[in-house]
Short mmCIF file of C-alpha atoms in Angstrom, two decimals:
data_model
loop_
_atom_site.label_atom_id
_atom_site.label_comp_id
_atom_site.label_asym_id
_atom_site.label_seq_id
_atom_site.Cartn_x
_atom_site.Cartn_y
_atom_site.Cartn_z
CA MET A 7 51.77 -124.70 110.36
CA LYS A 8 52.36 -126.73 107.22
CA LEU A 9 55.94 -127.84 106.79
CA GLU A 10 57.08 -126.89 103.29
CA ARG A 11 60.39 -128.07 101.89
CA LYS A 12 61.10 -124.81 100.04
CA ALA A 13 60.52 -122.67 103.13
CA ILE A 14 62.71 -124.91 105.28
CA LEU A 15 65.53 -124.77 102.72
CA GLN A 16 65.31 -120.98 102.68
CA ALA A 17 65.43 -120.89 106.49
CA LEU A 18 68.50 -123.15 106.54
CA GLU A 19 70.36 -120.44 104.62
CA THR A 20 70.65 -118.57 107.94
CA ILE A 21 72.80 -121.32 109.52
CA THR A 22 76.55 -121.60 109.01
CA VAL A 23 78.62 -124.72 109.61
CA ALA A 24 81.82 -124.02 111.56
CA GLY A 25 84.83 -123.69 109.27
CA GLU A 26 82.74 -123.53 106.09
CA GLY A 27 82.45 -119.73 105.78
CA LYS A 28 79.15 -120.09 103.89
CA ASN A 29 75.65 -121.03 104.98
CA MET A 30 74.92 -124.75 104.93
CA VAL A 31 72.79 -124.54 101.78
CA GLU A 32 75.27 -122.44 99.80
CA SER A 33 78.21 -124.61 100.89
CA GLY A 34 76.42 -127.73 99.72
CA ALA A 35 76.24 -129.26 103.20
CA VAL A 36 72.46 -129.68 102.88
CA LYS A 37 71.93 -132.50 100.40
CA ASN A 38 68.21 -132.99 100.83
CA VAL A 39 65.17 -131.94 102.85
CA VAL A 40 62.10 -134.16 103.02
CA THR A 41 58.81 -133.46 104.82
CA PHE A 42 56.19 -136.04 105.80
CA GLY A 43 53.28 -134.41 107.57
CA ASN A 44 54.76 -133.39 110.94
CA GLU A 45 58.19 -134.92 110.25
CA VAL A 46 61.22 -133.19 108.71
CA VAL A 47 64.29 -135.11 107.55
CA VAL A 48 67.46 -133.14 106.72
CA ASP A 49 70.41 -134.89 105.06
CA LEU A 50 73.75 -133.17 105.80
CA VAL A 51 77.24 -133.84 104.46
CA LEU A 52 80.03 -132.27 106.54
CA LYS A 53 83.73 -131.95 105.76
CA THR A 54 84.88 -132.49 109.34
CA PRO A 55 84.18 -135.39 111.72
CA ALA A 56 84.55 -133.27 114.87
CA MET A 57 81.77 -134.27 117.25
CA HIS A 58 81.14 -130.76 118.55
CA ILE A 59 80.63 -129.42 115.02
CA LYS A 60 78.22 -132.23 114.12
CA LYS A 61 76.29 -131.72 117.35
CA ARG A 62 76.15 -127.96 116.85
CA ALA A 63 74.82 -128.33 113.28
CA GLU A 64 72.15 -130.80 114.41
CA ASP A 65 71.07 -128.59 117.34
CA ASP A 66 70.94 -125.46 115.15
CA ILE A 67 68.70 -127.19 112.58
CA ARG A 68 66.35 -128.58 115.21
CA LYS A 69 66.10 -125.23 117.02
CA LEU A 70 65.43 -123.32 113.79
CA ILE A 71 62.61 -125.62 112.66
CA HIS A 72 60.98 -125.65 116.09
CA GLU A 73 61.14 -121.86 116.44
CA GLN A 74 60.20 -120.82 112.88
CA PHE A 75 57.81 -123.57 111.85
CA SER A 76 56.40 -125.83 114.54
CA PRO A 77 57.54 -126.72 118.07
CA GLU A 78 55.84 -130.11 117.64
CA ALA A 79 57.74 -130.98 114.46
CA GLU A 80 59.71 -134.22 114.58
CA VAL A 81 63.15 -133.34 113.23
CA LYS A 82 65.64 -135.95 112.10
CA VAL A 83 69.11 -134.93 110.92
CA ASN A 84 71.19 -137.50 109.03
CA ILE A 85 74.86 -136.52 109.01
CA LYS A 86 77.46 -138.03 106.71
CA VAL A 87 81.13 -137.03 106.86
CA GLU A 88 83.19 -136.74 103.69
CA VAL A 89 86.73 -135.50 104.35
CA PRO A 90 88.06 -133.95 101.12
CA GLU A 91 91.27 -135.36 99.70
CA LYS A 92 94.32 -133.13 99.62
CA ASN A 93 96.93 -132.84 96.92
CA GLU A 94 99.55 -131.34 99.20
CA ILE A 95 102.95 -132.89 99.83
CA LYS A 96 103.33 -134.71 103.13
CA GLY A 97 105.93 -133.41 105.52
CA GLN A 98 108.99 -135.41 106.39
CA PRO A 99 108.04 -137.45 109.47
CA ILE A 100 110.49 -138.12 112.28
CA PRO A 101 110.76 -141.88 112.82
CA GLY A 102 109.52 -142.90 116.26
CA ILE A 103 107.48 -139.76 116.99
CA SER A 104 103.75 -140.49 117.15
CA ASN A 105 102.21 -137.05 117.73
CA ILE A 106 103.56 -133.54 117.16
CA ILE A 107 101.67 -130.78 118.99
CA ALA A 108 102.34 -127.11 118.31
CA VAL A 109 101.73 -124.85 121.32
CA ALA A 110 101.09 -121.32 120.11
CA SER A 111 99.81 -117.91 121.15
CA GLY A 112 98.99 -114.92 119.07
CA LYS A 113 100.44 -112.65 121.74
CA GLY A 114 103.60 -112.77 123.85
CA GLY A 115 103.53 -112.81 127.63
CA VAL A 116 100.48 -115.03 128.05
CA GLY A 117 102.42 -117.95 129.54
CA LYS A 118 102.73 -120.17 126.46
CA SER A 119 106.19 -121.52 127.35
CA THR A 120 105.20 -122.09 130.98
CA THR A 121 102.12 -123.98 129.81
CA THR A 122 104.22 -126.05 127.40
CA ALA A 123 106.68 -127.02 130.14
CA ASN A 124 103.96 -127.99 132.61
CA LEU A 125 102.00 -129.88 129.98
CA ALA A 126 105.17 -131.80 129.06
CA VAL A 127 105.98 -132.91 132.61
CA THR A 128 102.34 -133.83 133.23
CA LEU A 129 102.25 -136.05 130.14
CA ALA A 130 105.51 -137.66 131.28
CA LYS A 131 104.04 -138.32 134.75
CA MET A 132 101.07 -139.97 133.02
CA GLY A 133 103.49 -142.45 131.47
CA PHE A 134 104.01 -140.97 128.01
CA LYS A 135 107.38 -140.49 126.35
CA VAL A 136 107.70 -136.74 125.74
CA GLY A 137 110.03 -134.36 123.94
CA VAL A 138 110.03 -130.56 123.76
CA LEU A 139 111.41 -128.53 120.87
CA ASP A 140 111.94 -124.90 121.85
CA ALA A 141 111.17 -123.18 118.54
CA ASP A 142 111.14 -119.71 120.09
CA ILE A 143 114.47 -118.92 118.41
CA TYR A 144 114.71 -115.31 119.60
CA GLY A 145 113.55 -115.93 123.18
CA PRO A 146 114.31 -119.52 124.19
CA SER A 147 113.17 -120.22 127.75
CA MET A 148 113.02 -124.01 128.07
CA PRO A 149 116.65 -124.35 129.33
CA ILE A 150 115.73 -122.12 132.29
CA MET A 151 112.39 -123.79 132.98
CA PHE A 152 113.98 -127.25 133.07
CA ASP A 153 117.10 -126.15 134.99
CA VAL A 154 119.53 -127.14 132.23
CA GLU A 155 120.93 -123.73 131.22
CA THR A 156 124.53 -124.88 131.30
CA GLU A 157 123.99 -128.17 129.47
CA LYS A 158 125.26 -128.80 125.94
CA PRO A 159 123.89 -131.52 123.63
CA LEU A 160 126.41 -134.25 122.83
CA SER A 161 127.06 -135.72 119.40
CA ILE A 162 126.31 -139.44 119.10
CA GLU A 163 126.36 -141.86 116.20
CA VAL A 164 123.06 -143.38 115.06
CA ASP A 165 123.02 -145.78 112.09
CA GLY A 166 126.36 -144.43 110.95
CA LYS A 167 125.26 -140.80 111.12
CA SER A 168 126.22 -138.11 113.62
CA LYS A 169 123.20 -136.90 115.60
CA MET A 170 122.55 -134.46 118.46
CA LYS A 171 121.49 -136.10 121.68
CA PRO A 172 118.69 -134.04 123.29
CA ILE A 173 119.18 -132.88 126.88
CA GLU A 174 117.03 -134.83 129.35
CA SER A 175 115.36 -133.31 132.41
CA TYR A 176 112.44 -134.68 134.43
CA GLU A 177 112.18 -137.49 131.84
CA ILE A 178 111.65 -134.92 129.05
CA LYS A 179 113.93 -134.75 126.00
CA LEU A 180 114.77 -131.12 125.17
CA LEU A 181 116.38 -129.18 122.36
CA SER A 182 116.61 -125.40 122.23
CA ILE A 183 118.73 -122.79 120.48
CA GLY A 184 119.49 -121.67 124.05
CA PHE A 185 121.84 -124.66 124.40
CA PHE A 186 124.04 -123.29 121.61
CA THR A 187 124.32 -119.63 122.65
CA ALA A 188 125.78 -117.83 125.64
CA PRO A 189 123.19 -116.78 128.30
CA GLY A 190 123.48 -113.09 127.43
CA GLN A 191 123.89 -113.54 123.68
CA ALA A 192 121.13 -112.27 121.40
CA VAL A 193 120.16 -114.35 118.38
CA ILE A 194 120.24 -111.86 115.49
CA TRP A 195 119.19 -113.97 112.53
CA ARG A 196 117.01 -113.51 109.50
CA GLY A 197 114.24 -115.99 108.80
CA PRO A 198 116.18 -118.46 106.62
CA MET A 199 118.95 -118.82 109.24
CA ALA A 200 116.39 -119.46 111.98
CA ALA A 201 114.60 -122.00 109.77
CA LYS A 202 117.87 -123.83 109.10
CA ALA A 203 118.66 -124.02 112.82
CA LEU A 204 115.20 -125.41 113.52
CA ASN A 205 115.53 -128.05 110.82
CA GLN A 206 118.83 -129.17 112.34
CA MET A 207 117.25 -129.54 115.79
CA ILE A 208 114.34 -131.44 114.26
CA PHE A 209 115.99 -133.81 111.82
CA ASP A 210 119.60 -134.00 113.02
CA ALA A 211 118.66 -135.07 116.54
CA ALA A 212 118.31 -138.54 118.05
CA TRP A 213 114.83 -138.08 119.51
CA GLY A 214 114.18 -141.80 119.80
CA ASP A 215 110.62 -143.02 120.41
CA LEU A 216 108.21 -140.33 121.60
CA ASP A 217 104.48 -140.39 122.17
CA PHE A 218 104.36 -136.60 122.06
CA MET A 219 106.66 -133.90 120.80
CA LEU A 220 105.57 -130.46 122.01
CA ILE A 221 106.79 -127.53 119.92
CA ASP A 222 106.95 -124.24 121.82
CA LEU A 223 106.32 -121.72 119.04
CA PRO A 224 107.16 -118.02 119.26
CA PRO A 225 104.32 -115.49 119.58
CA GLY A 226 102.50 -114.31 116.47
CA THR A 227 101.92 -115.90 113.08
CA GLY A 228 105.19 -115.52 111.25
CA ASP A 229 108.12 -117.12 109.51
CA ILE A 230 109.01 -119.66 112.22
CA HIS A 231 105.46 -121.01 112.21
CA LEU A 232 105.54 -121.50 108.45
CA SER A 233 108.96 -123.15 108.62
CA ILE A 234 107.78 -125.66 111.24
CA MET A 235 104.60 -126.52 109.35
CA GLN A 236 106.49 -126.83 106.08
CA SER A 237 108.94 -129.24 107.68
CA LEU A 238 106.68 -131.36 109.88
CA PRO A 239 103.26 -133.00 109.71
CA VAL A 240 101.89 -131.36 112.88
CA THR A 241 99.20 -133.49 114.53
CA GLY A 242 97.39 -130.54 116.06
CA ALA A 243 97.75 -127.14 117.67
CA VAL A 244 97.00 -125.84 121.15
CA VAL A 245 96.50 -122.09 121.55
CA VAL A 246 97.21 -120.39 124.89
CA SER A 247 95.61 -117.07 125.84
CA THR A 248 94.81 -114.93 128.85
CA PRO A 249 91.19 -113.77 129.29
CA GLN A 250 91.47 -110.09 128.34
CA PRO A 251 90.28 -108.82 124.91
CA VAL A 252 93.76 -107.64 123.82
CA ALA A 253 95.15 -111.18 124.15
CA LEU A 254 92.00 -112.81 122.76
CA ALA A 255 92.18 -110.74 119.57
CA ASP A 256 95.60 -112.22 118.83
CA ALA A 257 94.59 -115.72 119.95
CA ARG A 258 91.74 -115.56 117.43
CA LYS A 259 94.32 -114.83 114.71
CA GLY A 260 96.42 -117.75 115.91
CA VAL A 261 93.47 -120.13 115.54
CA ALA A 262 92.68 -118.63 112.13
CA MET A 263 96.26 -119.29 111.00
CA PHE A 264 96.04 -123.00 111.77
CA GLN A 265 92.56 -123.29 110.27
CA SER A 266 93.44 -121.43 107.06
CA GLU A 267 93.12 -123.43 103.87
CA ALA A 268 96.85 -123.26 103.13
CA ILE A 269 97.94 -124.59 106.54
CA ASN A 270 94.98 -126.70 107.70
CA VAL A 271 96.32 -127.98 111.03
CA PRO A 272 93.59 -129.23 113.40
CA VAL A 273 93.15 -126.99 116.45
CA LEU A 274 92.96 -129.28 119.47
CA GLY A 275 91.70 -126.46 121.67
CA ILE A 276 92.35 -123.32 123.70
CA ILE A 277 93.87 -123.08 127.19
CA GLU A 278 93.05 -120.06 129.35
CA ASN A 279 96.09 -119.03 131.40
CA MET A 280 96.03 -116.60 134.35
CA ALA A 281 92.27 -117.17 134.47
CA TYR A 282 91.83 -115.88 138.01
CA PHE A 283 93.81 -115.03 141.15
CA THR A 284 93.27 -116.78 144.49
CA PRO A 285 95.19 -115.44 147.51
CA GLU A 286 96.82 -118.12 149.64
CA GLU A 287 95.12 -116.78 152.76
CA LEU A 288 91.67 -116.80 151.03
CA PRO A 289 91.64 -120.06 149.06
CA ASN A 290 87.92 -119.86 148.27
CA ASN A 291 88.12 -116.38 146.72
CA LYS A 292 88.61 -115.83 143.00
CA TYR A 293 89.58 -112.46 141.55
CA TYR A 294 89.29 -112.16 137.77
CA ILE A 295 92.10 -109.70 137.20
CA PHE A 296 92.23 -110.06 133.40
CA GLY A 297 88.51 -110.65 132.87
CA LYS A 298 86.32 -113.69 133.32
CA GLU A 299 86.25 -116.72 130.98
CA GLY A 300 87.36 -114.75 127.92
CA ALA A 301 89.25 -117.66 126.36
CA LYS A 302 86.41 -120.04 127.18
CA HIS A 303 83.96 -117.80 125.35
CA LEU A 304 86.40 -117.49 122.44
CA ALA A 305 86.58 -121.28 122.17
CA GLU A 306 82.78 -121.45 122.08
CA ASP A 307 82.65 -118.70 119.48
CA LEU A 308 85.22 -120.40 117.24
CA GLN A 309 83.70 -123.83 117.95
CA VAL A 310 86.98 -125.37 119.09
CA PRO A 311 87.41 -127.34 122.34
CA PHE A 312 88.13 -125.52 125.59
CA LEU A 313 90.92 -127.48 127.27
CA GLY A 314 90.85 -125.84 130.69
CA GLU A 315 91.97 -122.88 132.75
CA VAL A 316 95.09 -122.21 134.81
CA PRO A 317 94.92 -119.79 137.75
CA LEU A 318 97.33 -116.92 138.32
CA VAL A 319 99.49 -118.37 141.08
CA GLN A 320 102.83 -117.04 142.28
CA SER A 321 104.31 -120.53 142.66
CA ILE A 322 103.85 -121.23 138.93
CA ARG A 323 106.13 -118.31 138.11
CA GLU A 324 108.58 -119.20 140.86
CA ALA A 325 108.70 -122.86 139.80
CA GLY A 326 109.47 -121.88 136.21
CA ASP A 327 112.20 -119.48 137.29
CA PHE A 328 113.82 -122.13 139.51
CA GLY A 329 113.71 -124.76 136.78
CA ARG A 330 111.16 -127.09 138.31
CA PRO A 331 107.74 -126.82 136.56
CA ALA A 332 104.83 -126.37 138.97
CA ALA A 333 103.05 -129.49 137.71
CA LEU A 334 105.73 -131.53 139.50
CA GLN A 335 104.29 -130.43 142.86
CA THR A 336 102.77 -133.73 143.95
CA ALA A 337 99.23 -133.74 145.40
CA SER A 338 98.88 -129.98 144.87
CA PRO A 339 95.95 -128.10 143.26
CA LEU A 340 98.26 -127.10 140.41
CA GLU A 341 99.12 -130.73 139.68
CA GLN A 342 95.39 -131.41 139.37
CA VAL A 343 94.86 -128.38 137.11
CA TYR A 344 97.55 -129.40 134.65
CA GLU A 345 96.54 -133.05 134.78
CA ALA A 346 92.96 -132.16 133.79
CA ILE A 347 94.26 -130.09 130.86
CA ALA A 348 96.68 -132.83 129.78
CA ARG A 349 93.88 -135.41 129.81
CA ASN A 350 91.77 -133.13 127.62
CA VAL A 351 94.67 -132.69 125.20
CA VAL A 352 95.22 -136.46 125.00
CA ALA A 353 91.49 -137.04 124.44
CA GLU A 354 91.44 -134.52 121.59
CA VAL A 355 94.53 -136.09 120.00
CA VAL A 356 92.95 -139.55 120.18
CA GLN A 357 89.72 -138.29 118.62
CA ARG A 358 91.64 -136.37 115.96
CA ASN A 359 93.69 -139.45 115.02
CA GLU A 360 90.60 -141.65 114.87
CA HIS A 361 88.60 -139.38 112.59
CA LEU A 362 91.08 -137.41 110.49
CA PRO A 363 93.86 -138.47 108.11
CA PRO A 364 97.46 -137.59 109.04
CA THR A 365 98.23 -133.89 108.73
CA GLU A 366 100.22 -132.90 105.68
CA ALA A 367 102.90 -130.25 105.79
CA ILE A 368 102.05 -127.09 103.90
CA LYS A 369 103.31 -126.43 100.43
CA ILE A 370 104.18 -122.86 99.45
CA THR A 371 102.28 -122.19 96.22
CA THR A 372 102.71 -118.43 95.94
CA MET A 373 105.55 -115.98 96.43
CA ALA A 374 103.31 -112.93 96.62
CA GLY A 375 104.82 -110.29 98.85
CA CYS A 376 108.40 -111.48 98.31
CA SER A 377 110.18 -108.57 96.67
CA ALA A 378 113.17 -110.75 95.74
CA VAL A 379 111.08 -112.86 93.38
CA LYS A 380 111.06 -111.70 89.79
CA LYS A 381 107.55 -111.60 88.41
#
């Protein structure tokens, strides 16, 4: 079959680049197509340097030409990355903090806080300096998970200013609204009050030097999330989900929130929690109670990294309830599980920092939906 440039261009209109929303011809990703006998050269310009997206685009083009035109065709794809400049205002960085990672879930009850706690202690065991900000204002759980329920942050003086000293547990620096309320007291605040409390814990605290600050976000995609991303230049986001469709539907929305044009926070990947159940007496058996590899398939569908899976194990729950995260269990299978996930997170952060400019905090440009604003 003769390789014609016009026909190849038309065929390329059936391929979409991840995150573009349009086919690669309509979006302008395809800059040129040249044919020389049995050779096809496609010049692509992508807006993201992510290796998996570049590889997927190259594979899709090669597969399309081989299937629709000629299996013997020699296909060469030249990819150039041009990251668009932003005109948004940068967030106020916290001196000494290298990477800020938001841990989110679209749905409650999927083990986001447990995952955050275990990821934090694993990073600390790997030699990193780690802090955790419990941003789940209405359901703070970090004081329980780190066995510091009764602790109260002290006030110290730093450079002539009064600052909160984070609570330290297992070499992790912690701040949570739970430190400032009674154990049975409900936090009944509107959005602005919650946002103000968060800003105080972020900017009025002596965090010191940290390699990673993990932010345990509340479920959903609401006001707290916007407040955090307005205040801080978040390095990237990790989304936690269980495998069943009900949880995955909300996890998909969580990823969409970070990837939206207004927010534009890189998604470092998805973690599948409660992936399978293995009875202690039958260590080789796996029972997929909530479905099999749902979050893994979601990651593939959304073309974001899959960071790993955590089994449904009773000791994870017990360890969290007793204030000693399960990842601290030396030489245990759970230690290995969380270590593998932590290594994947670190690898994605390194790649993100090498190929993308620093994240910029979002700027609210519309007040649509706010009834208090006079139009």
